[in-house]
mmCIF file of C-alpha atoms in Angstrom:
data_model
loop_
_atom_site.group_PDB
_atom_site.id
_atom_site.type_symbol
_atom_site.label_atom_id
_atom_site.label_comp_id
_atom_site.label_asym_id
_atom_site.label_seq_id
_atom_site.Cartn_x
_atom_site.Cartn_y
_atom_site.Cartn_z
ATOM 1 C CA MET A 1 -30.027 -88.858 1.275
ATOM 2 C CA ARG A 2 -32.541 -86.293 2.414
ATOM 3 C CA THR A 3 -35.868 -87.844 3.465
ATOM 4 C CA SER A 4 -38.068 -84.931 4.567
ATOM 5 C CA TYR A 5 -39.570 -82.264 2.270
ATOM 6 C CA ASP A 6 -42.401 -79.746 2.191
ATOM 7 C CA VAL A 7 -43.717 -81.187 -1.090
ATOM 8 C CA ILE A 8 -43.200 -84.445 -2.982
ATOM 9 C CA VAL A 9 -44.146 -84.454 -6.669
ATOM 10 C CA VAL A 10 -44.521 -87.925 -8.187
ATOM 11 C CA GLY A 11 -43.831 -88.030 -11.928
ATOM 12 C CA GLY A 12 -41.282 -86.280 -14.127
ATOM 13 C CA GLY A 13 -43.370 -85.434 -17.183
ATOM 14 C CA HIS A 14 -44.619 -81.984 -18.201
ATOM 15 C CA ALA A 15 -47.001 -81.581 -15.247
ATOM 16 C CA GLY A 16 -44.635 -82.995 -12.633
ATOM 17 C CA CYS A 17 -41.727 -80.806 -13.725
ATOM 18 C CA GLU A 18 -43.917 -77.694 -13.688
ATOM 19 C CA ALA A 19 -45.437 -78.545 -10.282
ATOM 20 C CA ALA A 20 -42.050 -79.243 -8.700
ATOM 21 C CA ALA A 21 -40.447 -76.100 -10.116
ATOM 22 C CA ALA A 22 -43.432 -73.925 -9.111
ATOM 23 C CA ALA A 23 -43.387 -75.191 -5.514
ATOM 24 C CA ALA A 24 -39.621 -74.665 -5.273
ATOM 25 C CA ARG A 25 -39.936 -71.128 -6.709
ATOM 26 C CA LYS A 26 -42.384 -70.391 -3.877
ATOM 27 C CA GLY A 27 -39.744 -71.447 -1.328
ATOM 28 C CA ALA A 28 -40.823 -75.021 -0.572
ATOM 29 C CA SER A 29 -38.329 -77.856 -0.302
ATOM 30 C CA VAL A 30 -39.349 -80.249 -3.077
ATOM 31 C CA ALA A 31 -38.590 -83.843 -4.059
ATOM 32 C CA LEU A 32 -39.407 -84.704 -7.669
ATOM 33 C CA LEU A 33 -39.799 -88.491 -7.552
ATOM 34 C CA THR A 34 -39.301 -90.419 -10.777
ATOM 35 C CA PHE A 35 -38.413 -93.946 -11.877
ATOM 36 C CA GLU A 36 -35.278 -92.687 -13.650
ATOM 37 C CA LYS A 37 -33.706 -89.230 -13.564
ATOM 38 C CA ALA A 38 -32.644 -89.580 -17.219
ATOM 39 C CA THR A 39 -36.287 -89.711 -18.373
ATOM 40 C CA VAL A 40 -37.385 -86.517 -16.600
ATOM 41 C CA GLY A 41 -38.682 -84.131 -19.251
ATOM 42 C CA ALA A 42 -38.911 -86.821 -21.932
ATOM 43 C CA MET A 43 -41.347 -86.052 -24.728
ATOM 44 C CA SER A 44 -43.419 -89.208 -25.094
ATOM 45 C CA CYS A 45 -45.045 -88.859 -28.473
ATOM 46 C CA ASN A 46 -45.444 -86.006 -30.954
ATOM 47 C CA PRO A 47 -42.636 -83.546 -30.164
ATOM 48 C CA ALA A 48 -44.830 -80.531 -30.953
ATOM 49 C CA ILE A 49 -45.439 -77.695 -28.518
ATOM 50 C CA GLY A 50 -48.016 -75.048 -29.257
ATOM 51 C CA GLY A 51 -51.018 -75.011 -31.532
ATOM 52 C CA LEU A 52 -54.514 -73.935 -30.535
ATOM 53 C CA GLY A 53 -55.137 -76.093 -27.452
ATOM 54 C CA LYS A 54 -51.700 -76.868 -26.040
ATOM 55 C CA GLY A 55 -50.435 -73.417 -27.032
ATOM 56 C CA HIS A 56 -53.025 -71.850 -24.737
ATOM 57 C CA LEU A 57 -51.786 -73.980 -21.824
ATOM 58 C CA VAL A 58 -48.150 -73.178 -22.636
ATOM 59 C CA ARG A 59 -48.887 -69.439 -22.512
ATOM 60 C CA GLU A 60 -50.691 -69.783 -19.163
ATOM 61 C CA VAL A 61 -47.816 -71.769 -17.654
ATOM 62 C CA ASP A 62 -45.306 -69.310 -19.136
ATOM 63 C CA ALA A 63 -47.134 -66.403 -17.487
ATOM 64 C CA LEU A 64 -46.450 -68.132 -14.150
ATOM 65 C CA ASP A 65 -42.720 -68.479 -14.975
ATOM 66 C CA GLY A 66 -43.051 -72.109 -16.036
ATOM 67 C CA LEU A 67 -40.532 -74.256 -17.865
ATOM 68 C CA ILE A 68 -42.239 -75.579 -21.004
ATOM 69 C CA ALA A 69 -42.009 -72.442 -23.151
ATOM 70 C CA ARG A 70 -38.347 -71.844 -22.293
ATOM 71 C CA ALA A 71 -37.503 -75.490 -23.005
ATOM 72 C CA ALA A 72 -39.433 -75.277 -26.282
ATOM 73 C CA ASP A 73 -37.443 -72.184 -27.277
ATOM 74 C CA ALA A 74 -34.192 -74.019 -26.501
ATOM 75 C CA ALA A 75 -35.180 -77.136 -28.450
ATOM 76 C CA ALA A 76 -37.129 -75.748 -31.425
ATOM 77 C CA ILE A 77 -36.094 -77.072 -34.826
ATOM 78 C CA HIS A 78 -39.164 -76.030 -36.868
ATOM 79 C CA TYR A 79 -41.597 -73.128 -36.443
ATOM 80 C CA ARG A 80 -45.077 -72.886 -37.930
ATOM 81 C CA MET A 81 -48.186 -70.716 -37.573
ATOM 82 C CA LEU A 82 -51.212 -72.993 -37.725
ATOM 83 C CA ASN A 83 -54.268 -71.711 -39.619
ATOM 84 C CA SER A 84 -52.299 -68.745 -40.962
ATOM 85 C CA SER A 85 -54.828 -68.266 -43.773
ATOM 86 C CA LYS A 86 -57.658 -67.846 -41.248
ATOM 87 C CA GLY A 87 -58.508 -65.210 -38.674
ATOM 88 C CA ALA A 88 -56.344 -64.385 -35.658
ATOM 89 C CA ALA A 89 -58.744 -66.129 -33.260
ATOM 90 C CA VAL A 90 -57.894 -69.557 -34.727
ATOM 91 C CA GLN A 91 -54.206 -69.055 -35.430
ATOM 92 C CA GLY A 92 -51.639 -70.684 -33.192
ATOM 93 C CA PRO A 93 -47.844 -70.828 -33.210
ATOM 94 C CA ARG A 94 -46.367 -74.315 -32.923
ATOM 95 C CA ILE A 95 -42.828 -75.635 -32.828
ATOM 96 C CA GLN A 96 -41.390 -79.061 -33.420
ATOM 97 C CA ALA A 97 -38.767 -79.811 -30.793
ATOM 98 C CA ASP A 98 -35.635 -81.912 -30.779
ATOM 99 C CA ARG A 99 -36.406 -84.402 -27.996
ATOM 100 C CA LYS A 100 -32.851 -84.571 -26.646
ATOM 101 C CA ARG A 101 -32.462 -80.789 -26.546
ATOM 102 C CA TYR A 102 -35.875 -80.405 -24.881
ATOM 103 C CA ARG A 103 -35.028 -82.941 -22.163
ATOM 104 C CA ALA A 104 -31.609 -81.303 -21.635
ATOM 105 C CA ALA A 105 -33.235 -77.879 -21.244
ATOM 106 C CA ILE A 106 -35.705 -79.210 -18.654
ATOM 107 C CA HIS A 107 -32.865 -80.904 -16.747
ATOM 108 C CA ALA A 108 -30.778 -77.710 -16.779
ATOM 109 C CA MET A 109 -33.656 -75.637 -15.382
ATOM 110 C CA LEU A 110 -34.575 -78.190 -12.705
ATOM 111 C CA ASP A 111 -30.934 -78.655 -11.673
ATOM 112 C CA ALA A 112 -30.556 -74.880 -11.318
ATOM 113 C CA GLN A 113 -33.720 -74.532 -9.201
ATOM 114 C CA ALA A 114 -32.887 -74.023 -5.523
ATOM 115 C CA GLY A 115 -34.791 -76.260 -3.120
ATOM 116 C CA LEU A 116 -35.547 -79.005 -5.660
ATOM 117 C CA ASP A 117 -34.089 -82.518 -5.547
ATOM 118 C CA ILE A 118 -34.736 -85.185 -8.177
ATOM 119 C CA VAL A 119 -35.104 -88.528 -6.409
ATOM 120 C CA GLU A 120 -35.052 -91.861 -8.240
ATOM 121 C CA GLY A 121 -37.433 -94.528 -7.028
ATOM 122 C CA GLU A 122 -40.883 -96.013 -7.323
ATOM 123 C CA ALA A 123 -43.661 -94.544 -5.207
ATOM 124 C CA ALA A 124 -45.254 -97.708 -3.848
ATOM 125 C CA ALA A 125 -47.817 -96.109 -1.527
ATOM 126 C CA LEU A 126 -48.994 -92.898 0.036
ATOM 127 C CA LEU A 127 -48.104 -92.673 3.730
ATOM 128 C CA LEU A 128 -51.104 -91.650 5.793
ATOM 129 C CA GLU A 129 -51.294 -90.556 9.435
ATOM 130 C CA ASP A 130 -54.747 -89.890 10.907
ATOM 131 C CA ASP A 131 -56.193 -89.777 7.362
ATOM 132 C CA ALA A 132 -53.715 -87.064 6.354
ATOM 133 C CA ILE A 133 -50.836 -87.287 3.895
ATOM 134 C CA ALA A 134 -47.493 -87.886 5.580
ATOM 135 C CA GLY A 135 -45.335 -88.799 2.580
ATOM 136 C CA ILE A 136 -44.524 -91.614 0.175
ATOM 137 C CA ALA A 137 -43.284 -95.154 0.777
ATOM 138 C CA LEU A 138 -40.866 -96.246 -1.937
ATOM 139 C CA ALA A 139 -40.741 -99.764 -3.364
ATOM 140 C CA ASP A 140 -37.141 -100.256 -2.146
ATOM 141 C CA GLY A 141 -38.151 -99.692 1.495
ATOM 142 C CA ARG A 142 -37.156 -96.027 1.781
ATOM 143 C CA ALA A 143 -39.688 -93.379 2.779
ATOM 144 C CA LEU A 144 -39.973 -89.697 1.971
ATOM 145 C CA GLN A 145 -41.840 -87.505 4.444
ATOM 146 C CA ALA A 146 -43.965 -84.515 3.365
ATOM 147 C CA SER A 147 -47.304 -82.973 4.265
ATOM 148 C CA SER A 148 -48.097 -82.374 0.578
ATOM 149 C CA VAL A 149 -47.911 -84.914 -2.250
ATOM 150 C CA VAL A 150 -48.715 -84.096 -5.874
ATOM 151 C CA LEU A 151 -49.473 -87.060 -8.128
ATOM 152 C CA ALA A 152 -48.493 -86.146 -11.685
ATOM 153 C CA THR A 153 -48.122 -89.669 -13.043
ATOM 154 C CA GLY A 154 -49.928 -89.120 -16.327
ATOM 155 C CA THR A 155 -50.254 -92.267 -18.414
ATOM 156 C CA PHE A 156 -47.953 -94.212 -16.075
ATOM 157 C CA LEU A 157 -50.596 -94.642 -13.306
ATOM 158 C CA GLY A 158 -51.938 -98.124 -14.036
ATOM 159 C CA GLY A 159 -50.666 -97.672 -17.591
ATOM 160 C CA LYS A 160 -51.366 -100.183 -20.338
ATOM 161 C CA LEU A 161 -49.958 -100.220 -23.850
ATOM 162 C CA PHE A 162 -51.987 -101.474 -26.815
ATOM 163 C CA ARG A 163 -50.544 -102.544 -30.184
ATOM 164 C CA GLY A 164 -53.130 -104.329 -32.268
ATOM 165 C CA ASP A 165 -54.067 -107.427 -30.276
ATOM 166 C CA GLU A 166 -51.041 -107.085 -27.977
ATOM 167 C CA ARG A 167 -51.497 -105.720 -24.450
ATOM 168 C CA GLU A 168 -48.772 -104.974 -21.929
ATOM 169 C CA THR A 169 -48.292 -102.960 -18.761
ATOM 170 C CA GLY A 170 -46.206 -99.796 -19.065
ATOM 171 C CA GLY A 171 -46.146 -96.027 -19.104
ATOM 172 C CA ARG A 172 -44.141 -95.822 -22.341
ATOM 173 C CA VAL A 173 -42.596 -98.529 -24.499
ATOM 174 C CA ASN A 174 -39.967 -100.385 -22.435
ATOM 175 C CA GLU A 175 -40.851 -98.432 -19.264
ATOM 176 C CA ARG A 176 -42.811 -99.763 -16.320
ATOM 177 C CA ALA A 177 -46.161 -98.474 -15.120
ATOM 178 C CA ALA A 178 -47.029 -97.096 -11.675
ATOM 179 C CA THR A 179 -49.185 -100.068 -10.724
ATOM 180 C CA ALA A 180 -48.943 -100.259 -6.897
ATOM 181 C CA ARG A 181 -50.073 -96.659 -6.428
ATOM 182 C CA GLY A 182 -53.113 -97.259 -8.629
ATOM 183 C CA VAL A 183 -54.119 -100.239 -6.499
ATOM 184 C CA GLN A 184 -53.809 -98.193 -3.293
ATOM 185 C CA LEU A 185 -55.800 -95.267 -4.712
ATOM 186 C CA ARG A 186 -58.639 -97.618 -5.701
ATOM 187 C CA GLU A 187 -58.569 -99.163 -2.216
ATOM 188 C CA LEU A 188 -58.864 -95.652 -0.747
ATOM 189 C CA GLY A 189 -61.953 -95.068 -2.848
ATOM 190 C CA CYS A 190 -60.389 -92.791 -5.476
ATOM 191 C CA ARG A 191 -62.024 -93.420 -8.836
ATOM 192 C CA SER A 192 -61.593 -92.050 -12.330
ATOM 193 C CA PRO A 193 -64.414 -89.731 -13.464
#
């Protein structure tokens, strides 16, 4: 297994996939680190892409040759123009996506991207040398070396799930949270705004 990269991206959600693909398109060797390869590109909740807010982000990412719009096109099962009875400034196209087709489209694009490896494992800690990033230590004892690390963990970083009075740790139902990394970041003085 390869252990040295230019960039390590931690997290295989929307942001992590886009960051990894963008770095690889620029010629960097990239490791996309995720708990499980099968969950890369999974749509966690509402399988809608577009609308007024998210649609704006999708168009910006698409202008930079991103993945989300192409995956949405491949997975769309319902199309709608929001606020179609109102003015153009508040209208927004939105699709509902088939989750399996969306994930398959993301996987196909990432697998076809030169310079990008998807690595399974848990990022236990940032590796630091002289107060500079040197890579990621994995929970199973392996290490990945890189001078750049992008944390795109989303709701998994210290994630908690709430259902009524029930509380449990996790990023999604039946999936673990990225707990160790959250502890280390707090110890390093990183705080949420």
